[in-house]
Amino acid sequence: MKKVLIKVPGTSANLGVGFDALGLALDLYNEYLFEESDEYELVNFLDDYKEDNLVLASYKRVFEVLGEEEIKVRITEVKEDIPVSRGLGSSAACIVAGVVGANNMLGNILDINALIDIATSIEGHPDNVLPCFLGGLTSGFISGGEVYYTNYDISKDLFFTILVPNFPLETKVARNALPEKIDFKDAMDNLAKAVNLPIMIASGDFIGIKKAIRGAIHEKYRYPLITGAEKILYEVTDENHVVLISGAGPSLLVISDIDDEIRISNENFKVIKVKANKKGVEIK
Ligand code: HSE
């Protein structure tokens, strides 16, 4: 009977101006063990995940897409360090684990691009899925159902901290807060910054990052949904630190050019220093 352990990193999507396109991988991990079995079984998952388990649904999707007969598995959640519903890519991690697990059971018949396409079709956008697969910083878009992307290194001169609140925010709610139309000038400003930002992150140009990262197309609509976040933004932002909403929120991501410990007065947010992950998904 086949078995495989899949390790998937958490991710922080958007990076301000890179809405639905940019994301980076973090050294926070979930691990799932897939073991061929006579019946489908989920072990160690929290109860509320059993009904509509995203790892299992994503696993099954691969068989459905390929028209292959399902190979039943027992899936054990060995480790869950990525906070759920906190804008740190926990859904993408489940999806990537599921599709990679299925591909492994099938003898690795799909290449990584095919897996990225399937995972993105489940998630809806590639900004968490891509860095979860590839590690580092990624930018991607969907065209004709396929994902096109670029993968960048992240400068070793940049440091990352996540501020994770003790309350969740559903992505659907955060997306519903966005306007249907945005101002043309805001769109142009965002575009010009977004095309520069990945190279600045790769090269560690922190002065450029501070200018390029801040756009007007989504964060301002979301801060009101995250109690205390705007105060933290003003408290932490300075010459050496920029604060962003991580993904759809409610966590915040701080990027810094100094390796320090961030302190905030709001006790509802946990301060976690993280490193960028370079490897993406790992199969053990
Ligand atoms: N780009 C997405 C958003 C990330 O901001 O809504 C959440 O998956």
Tab-separated table of C-alpha atoms and ligand atoms in Angstrom:
chain	number	residue	atom	x	y	z
A	1	MET	CA	0.000	0.000	0.000
A	2	LYS	CA	1.418	3.380	-1.016
A	3	LYS	CA	1.957	6.198	1.439
A	4	VAL	CA	3.341	9.698	1.208
A	5	LEU	CA	3.840	12.650	3.565
A	6	ILE	CA	3.193	16.084	2.080
A	7	LYS	CA	4.524	19.247	3.742
A	8	VAL	CA	2.918	22.520	2.622
A	9	PRO	CA	3.882	26.076	3.618
A	10	GLY	CA	1.627	28.930	4.640
A	11	THR	CA	1.589	31.935	2.343
A	12	SER	CA	0.876	35.638	2.369
A	13	ALA	CA	-0.958	36.846	-0.727
A	14	ASN	CA	-1.443	40.228	-2.373
A	15	LEU	CA	1.516	42.163	-0.892
A	16	GLY	CA	-0.467	45.385	-1.202
A	17	VAL	CA	-0.545	46.240	-4.899
A	18	GLY	CA	-0.339	42.605	-6.053
A	19	PHE	CA	-4.004	41.860	-5.425
A	20	ASP	CA	-4.850	38.288	-6.514
A	21	ALA	CA	-1.449	38.037	-8.237
A	22	LEU	CA	1.503	38.180	-5.815
A	23	GLY	CA	2.252	35.908	-2.892
A	24	LEU	CA	5.140	34.719	-0.783
A	25	ALA	CA	5.739	31.481	1.068
A	26	LEU	CA	6.409	31.442	4.822
A	27	ASP	CA	8.044	28.936	7.135
A	28	LEU	CA	4.795	27.846	8.759
A	29	TYR	CA	3.722	24.347	7.771
A	30	ASN	CA	0.931	21.816	7.648
A	31	GLU	CA	1.736	18.161	7.004
A	32	TYR	CA	-0.596	15.485	5.700
A	33	LEU	CA	0.050	11.764	5.486
A	34	PHE	CA	-1.731	9.951	2.627
A	35	GLU	CA	-1.972	6.164	2.974
A	36	GLU	CA	-3.717	3.918	0.486
A	37	SER	CA	-6.657	2.323	2.273
A	38	ASP	CA	-9.844	0.295	1.735
A	39	GLU	CA	-11.996	3.262	2.711
A	40	TYR	CA	-11.653	7.030	2.767
A	41	GLU	CA	-10.759	8.109	6.277
A	42	LEU	CA	-9.757	11.426	7.855
A	43	VAL	CA	-7.630	11.291	10.988
A	44	ASN	CA	-6.762	14.136	13.381
A	45	PHE	CA	-8.776	16.787	11.544
A	46	LEU	CA	-10.926	19.053	13.644
A	47	ASP	CA	-14.573	17.914	13.557
A	48	ASP	CA	-15.814	20.872	11.578
A	49	TYR	CA	-13.465	19.940	8.758
A	50	LYS	CA	-14.879	16.477	8.240
A	51	GLU	CA	-18.048	17.486	6.400
A	52	ASP	CA	-16.417	19.279	3.528
A	53	ASN	CA	-12.736	18.488	3.881
A	54	LEU	CA	-10.720	20.569	1.439
A	55	VAL	CA	-7.722	18.201	1.384
A	56	LEU	CA	-9.947	15.262	0.465
A	57	ALA	CA	-12.083	17.249	-1.998
A	58	SER	CA	-8.924	18.463	-3.767
A	59	TYR	CA	-7.511	14.915	-3.772
A	60	LYS	CA	-10.690	13.649	-5.448
A	61	ARG	CA	-10.724	16.518	-7.959
A	62	VAL	CA	-7.537	15.224	-9.592
A	63	PHE	CA	-9.170	11.835	-10.285
A	64	GLU	CA	-12.262	13.599	-11.602
A	65	VAL	CA	-10.228	15.839	-13.956
A	66	LEU	CA	-8.266	12.853	-15.288
A	67	GLY	CA	-11.260	10.504	-15.420
A	68	GLU	CA	-9.236	7.984	-13.374
A	69	GLU	CA	-10.702	5.531	-10.895
A	70	GLU	CA	-10.247	6.864	-7.351
A	71	ILE	CA	-7.589	5.349	-5.110
A	72	LYS	CA	-9.030	5.477	-1.597
A	73	VAL	CA	-6.809	6.925	1.116
A	74	ARG	CA	-6.576	7.581	4.809
A	75	ILE	CA	-5.483	11.205	5.263
A	76	THR	CA	-3.917	12.114	8.591
A	77	GLU	CA	-3.296	15.708	9.538
A	78	VAL	CA	0.134	15.300	11.100
A	79	LYS	CA	0.791	18.973	11.715
A	80	GLU	CA	-1.289	22.150	11.470
A	81	ASP	CA	0.747	25.263	12.156
A	82	ILE	CA	-0.934	27.499	9.557
A	83	PRO	CA	-3.677	29.463	11.329
A	84	VAL	CA	-7.108	28.863	9.747
A	85	SER	CA	-9.158	31.724	8.238
A	86	ARG	CA	-6.425	34.224	9.043
A	87	GLY	CA	-5.241	35.222	5.536
A	88	LEU	CA	-2.194	32.945	5.696
A	89	GLY	CA	-3.046	30.491	2.931
A	90	SER	CA	-4.477	27.625	4.978
A	91	SER	CA	-7.020	26.815	2.231
A	92	ALA	CA	-4.362	26.825	-0.482
A	93	ALA	CA	-2.197	24.565	1.698
A	94	CYS	CA	-5.061	22.038	1.976
A	95	ILE	CA	-5.688	22.188	-1.778
A	96	VAL	CA	-2.024	21.815	-2.734
A	97	ALA	CA	-1.609	18.902	-0.311
A	98	GLY	CA	-4.691	17.215	-1.793
A	99	VAL	CA	-3.695	17.518	-5.447
A	100	VAL	CA	-0.053	16.588	-4.822
A	101	GLY	CA	-1.184	13.625	-2.702
A	102	ALA	CA	-3.457	12.421	-5.510
A	103	ASN	CA	-0.755	12.815	-8.131
A	104	ASN	CA	1.627	10.802	-5.999
A	105	MET	CA	-0.903	7.996	-5.599
A	106	LEU	CA	-1.309	8.016	-9.389
A	107	GLY	CA	2.441	7.606	-9.920
A	108	ASN	CA	3.160	11.302	-10.599
A	109	ILE	CA	1.520	11.413	-14.005
A	110	LEU	CA	0.903	15.177	-13.898
A	111	ASP	CA	3.637	17.811	-14.032
A	112	ILE	CA	3.716	20.743	-11.643
A	113	ASN	CA	2.028	23.132	-14.092
A	114	ALA	CA	-0.944	20.810	-14.498
A	115	LEU	CA	-1.196	20.535	-10.711
A	116	ILE	CA	-1.007	24.322	-10.349
A	117	ASP	CA	-3.869	24.669	-12.868
A	118	ILE	CA	-6.071	22.201	-10.986
A	119	ALA	CA	-5.286	23.728	-7.573
A	120	THR	CA	-5.951	27.247	-8.871
A	121	SER	CA	-9.269	26.183	-10.407
A	122	ILE	CA	-10.319	25.033	-6.924
A	123	GLU	CA	-9.033	28.144	-5.093
A	124	GLY	CA	-10.133	30.679	-7.727
A	125	HIS	CA	-6.902	32.710	-7.842
A	126	PRO	CA	-3.222	31.728	-7.901
A	127	ASP	CA	-1.752	34.121	-5.320
A	128	ASN	CA	-1.599	31.579	-2.473
A	129	VAL	CA	-1.452	28.401	-4.559
A	130	LEU	CA	1.698	29.424	-6.489
A	131	PRO	CA	3.978	30.238	-3.535
A	132	CYS	CA	2.659	27.144	-1.741
A	133	PHE	CA	3.843	25.021	-4.679
A	134	LEU	CA	7.037	26.869	-5.539
A	135	GLY	CA	8.264	28.718	-2.442
A	136	GLY	CA	9.737	32.227	-2.581
A	137	LEU	CA	7.817	35.077	-4.172
A	138	THR	CA	5.459	34.400	-7.049
A	139	SER	CA	3.368	36.440	-9.445
A	140	GLY	CA	0.747	34.784	-11.582
A	141	PHE	CA	-2.391	35.183	-13.634
A	142	ILE	CA	-4.957	32.898	-15.232
A	143	SER	CA	-5.569	32.826	-18.971
A	144	GLY	CA	-7.776	30.286	-20.719
A	145	GLY	CA	-7.919	28.195	-17.538
A	146	GLU	CA	-4.118	27.962	-17.336
A	147	VAL	CA	-1.868	29.712	-14.847
A	148	TYR	CA	1.141	31.675	-16.094
A	149	TYR	CA	3.666	32.699	-13.503
A	150	THR	CA	7.082	33.968	-12.490
A	151	ASN	CA	8.964	32.792	-9.420
A	152	TYR	CA	11.395	35.159	-7.686
A	153	ASP	CA	13.878	34.743	-4.858
A	154	ILE	CA	13.343	36.911	-1.801
A	155	SER	CA	16.233	39.095	-0.675
A	156	LYS	CA	17.978	37.863	2.478
A	157	ASP	CA	18.012	41.503	3.645
A	158	LEU	CA	14.254	41.489	4.215
A	159	PHE	CA	12.612	40.247	7.433
A	160	PHE	CA	9.025	39.199	7.991
A	161	THR	CA	6.655	39.192	10.944
A	162	ILE	CA	3.004	38.184	10.945
A	163	LEU	CA	0.506	39.674	13.363
A	164	VAL	CA	-2.240	37.100	13.790
A	165	PRO	CA	-5.492	38.134	15.479
A	166	ASN	CA	-7.525	35.899	17.756
A	167	PHE	CA	-10.526	36.262	15.421
A	168	PRO	CA	-11.076	34.948	11.873
A	169	LEU	CA	-12.221	36.757	8.744
A	170	GLU	CA	-13.830	34.779	5.959
A	171	THR	CA	-12.337	35.547	2.540
A	172	LYS	CA	-15.879	35.832	1.131
A	173	VAL	CA	-16.671	38.641	3.565
A	174	ALA	CA	-13.390	40.418	2.756
A	175	ARG	CA	-14.076	40.134	-0.986
A	176	ASN	CA	-17.623	41.388	-0.586
A	177	ALA	CA	-16.221	44.565	0.984
A	178	LEU	CA	-14.497	45.486	-2.288
A	179	PRO	CA	-16.036	47.930	-4.771
A	180	GLU	CA	-17.221	46.772	-8.193
A	181	LYS	CA	-15.303	49.559	-9.917
A	182	ILE	CA	-12.104	51.390	-9.089
A	183	ASP	CA	-10.839	54.771	-10.103
A	184	PHE	CA	-8.762	54.791	-13.328
A	185	LYS	CA	-5.949	56.763	-11.674
A	186	ASP	CA	-5.835	54.284	-8.799
A	187	ALA	CA	-5.640	51.425	-11.311
A	188	MET	CA	-2.731	53.057	-13.186
A	189	ASP	CA	-0.887	53.843	-9.982
A	190	ASN	CA	-1.399	50.264	-8.765
A	191	LEU	CA	-0.232	48.776	-12.056
A	192	ALA	CA	2.958	50.820	-12.206
A	193	LYS	CA	3.836	49.839	-8.654
A	194	ALA	CA	2.919	46.165	-9.060
A	195	VAL	CA	5.239	45.658	-12.020
A	196	ASN	CA	8.171	47.007	-9.983
A	197	LEU	CA	7.497	45.410	-6.621
A	198	PRO	CA	8.620	41.792	-7.251
A	199	ILE	CA	12.058	42.858	-8.501
A	200	MET	CA	12.410	45.203	-5.539
A	201	ILE	CA	11.580	42.356	-3.138
A	202	ALA	CA	14.026	40.087	-4.947
A	203	SER	CA	16.816	42.665	-4.759
A	204	GLY	CA	16.003	43.938	-1.252
A	205	ASP	CA	15.373	47.538	-2.368
A	206	PHE	CA	13.497	48.508	0.781
A	207	ILE	CA	13.173	52.196	-0.105
A	208	GLY	CA	11.502	51.163	-3.361
A	209	ILE	CA	9.343	48.557	-1.606
A	210	LYS	CA	7.998	51.166	0.809
A	211	LYS	CA	6.884	53.345	-2.093
A	212	ALA	CA	5.632	50.579	-4.395
A	213	ILE	CA	3.729	48.354	-2.020
A	214	ARG	CA	0.978	50.721	-1.013
A	215	GLY	CA	-1.997	50.900	-3.410
A	216	ALA	CA	-5.594	52.007	-3.209
A	217	ILE	CA	-7.542	49.114	-4.656
A	218	HIS	CA	-8.305	46.776	-1.750
A	219	GLU	CA	-6.642	47.374	1.632
A	220	LYS	CA	-8.527	50.545	2.544
A	221	TYR	CA	-11.851	48.716	2.140
A	222	ARG	CA	-10.719	45.897	4.389
A	223	TYR	CA	-9.151	47.678	7.354
A	224	PRO	CA	-12.597	48.469	8.832
A	225	LEU	CA	-13.272	44.692	8.958
A	226	ILE	CA	-10.210	44.059	11.133
A	227	THR	CA	-10.709	45.538	14.578
A	228	GLY	CA	-7.533	47.222	15.804
A	229	ALA	CA	-5.608	46.799	12.541
A	230	GLU	CA	-5.482	50.442	11.505
A	231	LYS	CA	-4.040	51.421	14.876
A	232	ILE	CA	-1.348	48.755	14.488
A	233	LEU	CA	-0.608	50.058	10.984
A	234	TYR	CA	0.180	53.493	12.434
A	235	GLU	CA	1.999	52.059	15.438
A	236	VAL	CA	4.371	49.834	13.453
A	237	THR	CA	4.922	51.730	10.181
A	238	ASP	CA	8.182	53.680	10.153
A	239	GLU	CA	11.352	54.064	8.124
A	240	ASN	CA	12.195	50.359	8.602
A	241	HIS	CA	8.785	48.659	8.614
A	242	VAL	CA	5.845	48.414	6.221
A	243	VAL	CA	2.543	46.836	7.279
A	244	LEU	CA	0.160	45.055	4.908
A	245	ILE	CA	-3.006	43.051	5.166
A	246	SER	CA	-1.928	39.445	4.595
A	247	GLY	CA	-4.142	37.999	1.846
A	248	ALA	CA	-7.745	38.874	2.538
A	249	GLY	CA	-6.871	39.393	6.235
A	250	PRO	CA	-7.301	39.522	9.133
A	251	SER	CA	-3.578	38.865	9.776
A	252	LEU	CA	-1.105	41.616	9.022
A	253	LEU	CA	2.300	41.115	7.413
A	254	VAL	CA	5.195	43.343	8.411
A	255	ILE	CA	8.166	43.596	6.063
A	256	SER	CA	11.308	45.132	7.495
A	257	ASP	CA	14.897	45.817	6.531
A	258	ILE	CA	16.087	45.279	10.108
A	259	ASP	CA	16.057	42.022	12.033
A	260	ASP	CA	14.208	43.205	15.138
A	261	GLU	CA	11.352	42.094	17.411
A	262	ILE	CA	8.116	43.952	16.739
A	263	ARG	CA	6.066	45.055	19.718
A	264	ILE	CA	2.427	46.111	19.571
A	265	SER	CA	0.033	47.246	22.288
A	266	ASN	CA	-2.961	45.226	20.978
A	267	GLU	CA	-3.081	41.932	22.866
A	268	ASN	CA	-5.598	40.419	20.452
A	269	PHE	CA	-2.838	39.971	17.882
A	270	LYS	CA	-0.066	37.404	18.270
A	271	VAL	CA	3.319	38.523	16.970
A	272	ILE	CA	5.119	35.743	15.072
A	273	LYS	CA	8.474	36.253	13.427
A	274	VAL	CA	8.707	34.156	10.259
A	275	LYS	CA	11.201	33.469	7.519
A	276	ALA	CA	10.448	33.233	3.840
A	277	ASN	CA	10.141	29.636	2.657
A	278	LYS	CA	12.190	28.794	-0.436
A	279	LYS	CA	11.159	25.234	-1.199
A	280	GLY	CA	7.370	25.238	-1.535
A	281	VAL	CA	5.586	21.913	-1.244
A	282	GLU	CA	7.756	18.984	-0.154
A	283	ILE	CA	7.069	15.310	-0.645
A	284	LYS	CA	8.613	13.037	1.978
B	1	HSE	N1	-6.224	37.676	-3.185
B	1	HSE	C1	-7.207	37.150	-2.287
B	1	HSE	C2	-7.976	38.292	-1.661
B	1	HSE	C3	-6.503	36.373	-1.217
B	1	HSE	O1	-7.345	39.257	-1.252
B	1	HSE	O2	-9.197	38.240	-1.610
B	1	HSE	C4	-7.425	35.520	-0.465
B	1	HSE	O3	-7.354	34.200	-0.889
